Amino acid sequence: MPLINVRNPRTGRIDYRFEQTGAEELTRLATGMRAAQVEWHDGGVELRCRMMLRLAAAISERRDVLFNALSADTGRVRETGMEIDAVISSIERWCRLAPELLAPGEPKSTDIPFIELGRQLAPYPLTGIISPWNIPLVLACIDAIPALLAGSAVIVKPSEITPRFVEPLTDIVAGVSGLAEVFRLVPGDGSLGQALIDHADLVCFTGSVATGKQVALAAAQNFIPCQLELGGKDPAIVTADTDIQRSAAALCWGGMVNAGQSCLSVERVYAETPVYHDLTAAIAAKARSLKLNADDINEGEIGPVISENQHHIIESHLQDATAKGATIECGGRIVEHNGGLWCEPTVLSNVNHDMLVMTEETFGPVLPVMAFSTDQEAISLANDTIYGLSAAVFANDVQRAGAIAEKLDAGGICINDAGLTSIMHEGEKQAFKSSGMGGSRMGPASIRRFLRTKALLENTQLCRDPWWY
Ligand code: NAD
């Protein structure tokens, strides 16, 4: 296979190459993993938990090597540490929950007196996972962990834009005896993602809407279910009675953490007219205080634009907005430092829904602010989108906030904060509209996505003639 070149987001240089997993190798892997999955499942959930906890311990032990690779992939450090911590704590949390969630339960009587009903949860033998570049480690593992604990074997195809972490993570998995037989990462581009769908019994995809549609089509052709977690254009509505400074800080965090390269990022703000100017000024002041980490990776809050293609999208949205009359309150440029590209924290005012920045996913540290007069107008503007991932409402009057939240077409709504869905574990949420399809990735229901329910129906009155009923 030809080598795939990988650009470094901090230098713009190609400084990493990898060989894509070939078609024959993928077939060989999938066949072997299907065979190993039987023992993985039959060994029971307690054994699977023990092995997954060994994986968490091995990640902790080899943290440095994983950290360095992931940090080179993404050009930032703070979020890199958070990713590793999140994966370790996710394994530990799922290991606490899985035994109870997977328990078959006692057989029970039914409304037909001679039938007793039992239940078996049967995992999909092989789960295929395709993940994006923006939070590479977490999104490669977020579905793999519950799938493995459910008893499925898992092949992950991470993004070719951030592949450096794949090798150290593969080594860490290989160090846990027996785990690599049911858990593999395969490096490659979209063509390998497509090929994986042909081998899997269930596919989990995280990425753009455009690719998600191709994945859904391929899954349909193979007649396998797919779970899609796609893009968003998350709105935030701010009413006039809200605490301006607090809301501005939360909006800046929600829109600019990870340099805005988060699916649950706040992408547009609607401010009630009396506070429109003050809120815009407060968000801009907060945004101005954020520093790029261009000179020193350990300083500053805003990392580079990880994907070269994304910088064209951000730039086109900013150009389109200013050409149509938007005002740049702060930022507004993509700057180059030593070959890497950084988007300045940007706040725009005088925006409207004719602008791409209000309708298409920007995926950068860009917050456009628009005024609204009535709650109904704010709700209509927020829902005027193909997306429905999450949203936020800021209001001192929590009843009013709740009434607005209920009318928003999105799977997770934060009240008086933003981005809470990324740290929520108990709640369940689904993606609305074009932001996705399938069950909840969050909460206990998440593990059910990897299981099929089998009913075991026992006739307890053997003397009864089957022809009788
Ligand atoms: P992308 O769709 O370009 O790529 C995602 C993955 O799909 C990559 O691994 C890629 O190699 C693979 N791929 C590409 N073409 C394919 C094909 N035809 N068949 C199968 N696989 C294929 O997305 P991206 O640019 O890597 O990620 C950014 C997007 O992901 C944004 O839209 C963001 O909102 C979204 N995202 C969503 C969530 C969520 O939970 N909803 C989380 C993170 C990112």
Tab-separated table of C-alpha atoms and ligand atoms in Angstrom, residues 130-135 139 157-161 188-195 197 205-212 214-215 228-232 261-264 307 310 361 363 387 389 429 431 435 441, ligand 1:
chain	number	residue	atom	x	y	z
A	130	ILE	CA	-15.148	5.254	12.043
A	131	SER	CA	-13.949	8.360	13.880
A	132	PRO	CA	-12.955	11.985	13.103
A	133	TRP	CA	-9.893	14.158	13.775
A	134	ASN	CA	-11.204	16.813	16.149
A	135	ILE	CA	-10.980	14.867	19.446
A	139	LEU	CA	-13.909	9.665	19.614
A	157	LYS	CA	-10.790	3.276	11.698
A	158	PRO	CA	-9.565	6.645	13.038
A	159	SER	CA	-9.136	9.750	10.892
A	160	GLU	CA	-6.163	9.851	8.527
A	161	ILE	CA	-5.667	13.509	9.564
A	188	GLY	CA	-6.325	4.535	6.759
A	189	ASP	CA	-8.435	7.024	4.866
A	190	GLY	CA	-12.096	7.067	3.871
A	191	SER	CA	-11.712	4.116	1.489
A	192	LEU	CA	-10.745	1.919	4.447
A	193	GLY	CA	-13.779	3.265	6.320
A	194	GLN	CA	-15.977	2.124	3.425
A	195	ALA	CA	-14.278	-1.285	3.368
A	197	ILE	CA	-18.579	-1.299	6.628
A	205	PHE	CA	-19.742	6.698	12.595
A	206	THR	CA	-18.728	10.104	13.960
A	207	GLY	CA	-17.999	12.804	11.406
A	208	SER	CA	-19.548	15.142	8.880
A	209	VAL	CA	-23.107	14.963	7.569
A	210	ALA	CA	-21.864	14.432	4.003
A	211	THR	CA	-19.773	11.381	4.926
A	212	GLY	CA	-22.459	10.188	7.329
A	214	GLN	CA	-22.372	7.787	2.468
A	215	VAL	CA	-21.895	5.577	5.520
A	228	LEU	CA	-24.457	8.274	13.196
A	229	GLU	CA	-23.102	11.185	15.274
A	230	LEU	CA	-22.662	14.101	12.881
A	231	GLY	CA	-22.121	17.839	12.698
A	232	GLY	CA	-23.974	20.661	14.394
A	261	GLN	CA	-13.308	22.167	16.823
A	262	SER	CA	-15.989	20.380	18.815
A	263	CYS	CA	-19.260	18.997	17.557
A	264	LEU	CA	-21.080	20.438	20.590
A	307	SER	CA	-7.335	19.999	9.497
A	310	GLN	CA	-11.108	23.235	7.804
A	361	GLU	CA	-20.911	24.371	10.526
A	363	PHE	CA	-15.891	24.467	13.364
A	387	TYR	CA	-28.825	20.384	12.420
A	389	LEU	CA	-27.177	18.321	18.037
A	429	LYS	CA	-29.658	12.151	24.298
A	431	ALA	CA	-29.092	13.703	17.695
A	435	SER	CA	-27.017	15.739	13.225
A	441	ARG	CA	-24.354	7.545	22.915
B	1	NAD	P1	-15.329	13.336	7.987
B	1	NAD	O1	-16.738	12.961	7.715
B	1	NAD	O2	-14.565	14.017	6.916
B	1	NAD	O3	-14.462	12.048	8.375
B	1	NAD	C1	-14.789	11.242	9.487
B	1	NAD	C2	-14.209	9.855	9.283
B	1	NAD	O4	-14.838	9.241	8.161
B	1	NAD	C3	-12.718	9.817	8.997
B	1	NAD	O5	-12.157	8.717	9.684
B	1	NAD	C4	-12.654	9.577	7.497
B	1	NAD	O6	-11.495	8.917	7.058
B	1	NAD	C5	-13.856	8.680	7.294
B	1	NAD	N1	-14.417	8.668	5.943
B	1	NAD	C6	-14.291	9.597	4.974
B	1	NAD	N2	-14.997	9.227	3.879
B	1	NAD	C7	-15.572	8.034	4.179
B	1	NAD	C8	-16.434	7.165	3.471
B	1	NAD	N3	-16.853	7.431	2.236
B	1	NAD	N4	-16.853	6.030	4.096
B	1	NAD	C9	-16.464	5.747	5.353
B	1	NAD	N5	-15.647	6.531	6.075
B	1	NAD	C10	-15.211	7.672	5.496
B	1	NAD	O7	-15.374	14.214	9.318
B	1	NAD	P2	-14.166	14.985	9.985
B	1	NAD	O8	-13.868	16.204	9.184
B	1	NAD	O9	-13.087	14.023	10.302
B	1	NAD	O10	-14.813	15.411	11.394
B	1	NAD	C11	-15.445	16.631	11.624
B	1	NAD	C12	-16.939	16.431	11.656
B	1	NAD	O11	-17.275	15.489	12.668
B	1	NAD	C13	-17.682	17.703	12.016
B	1	NAD	O12	-18.809	17.819	11.191
B	1	NAD	C14	-18.103	17.459	13.461
B	1	NAD	O13	-19.233	18.183	13.864
B	1	NAD	C15	-18.364	15.997	13.443
B	1	NAD	N6	-18.333	15.448	14.791
B	1	NAD	C16	-19.492	15.028	15.364
B	1	NAD	C17	-19.489	14.547	16.667
B	1	NAD	C18	-20.754	14.080	17.338
B	1	NAD	O14	-20.672	13.444	18.385
B	1	NAD	N7	-21.923	14.390	16.806
B	1	NAD	C19	-18.282	14.482	17.377
B	1	NAD	C20	-17.125	14.935	16.747
B	1	NAD	C21	-17.147	15.402	15.456
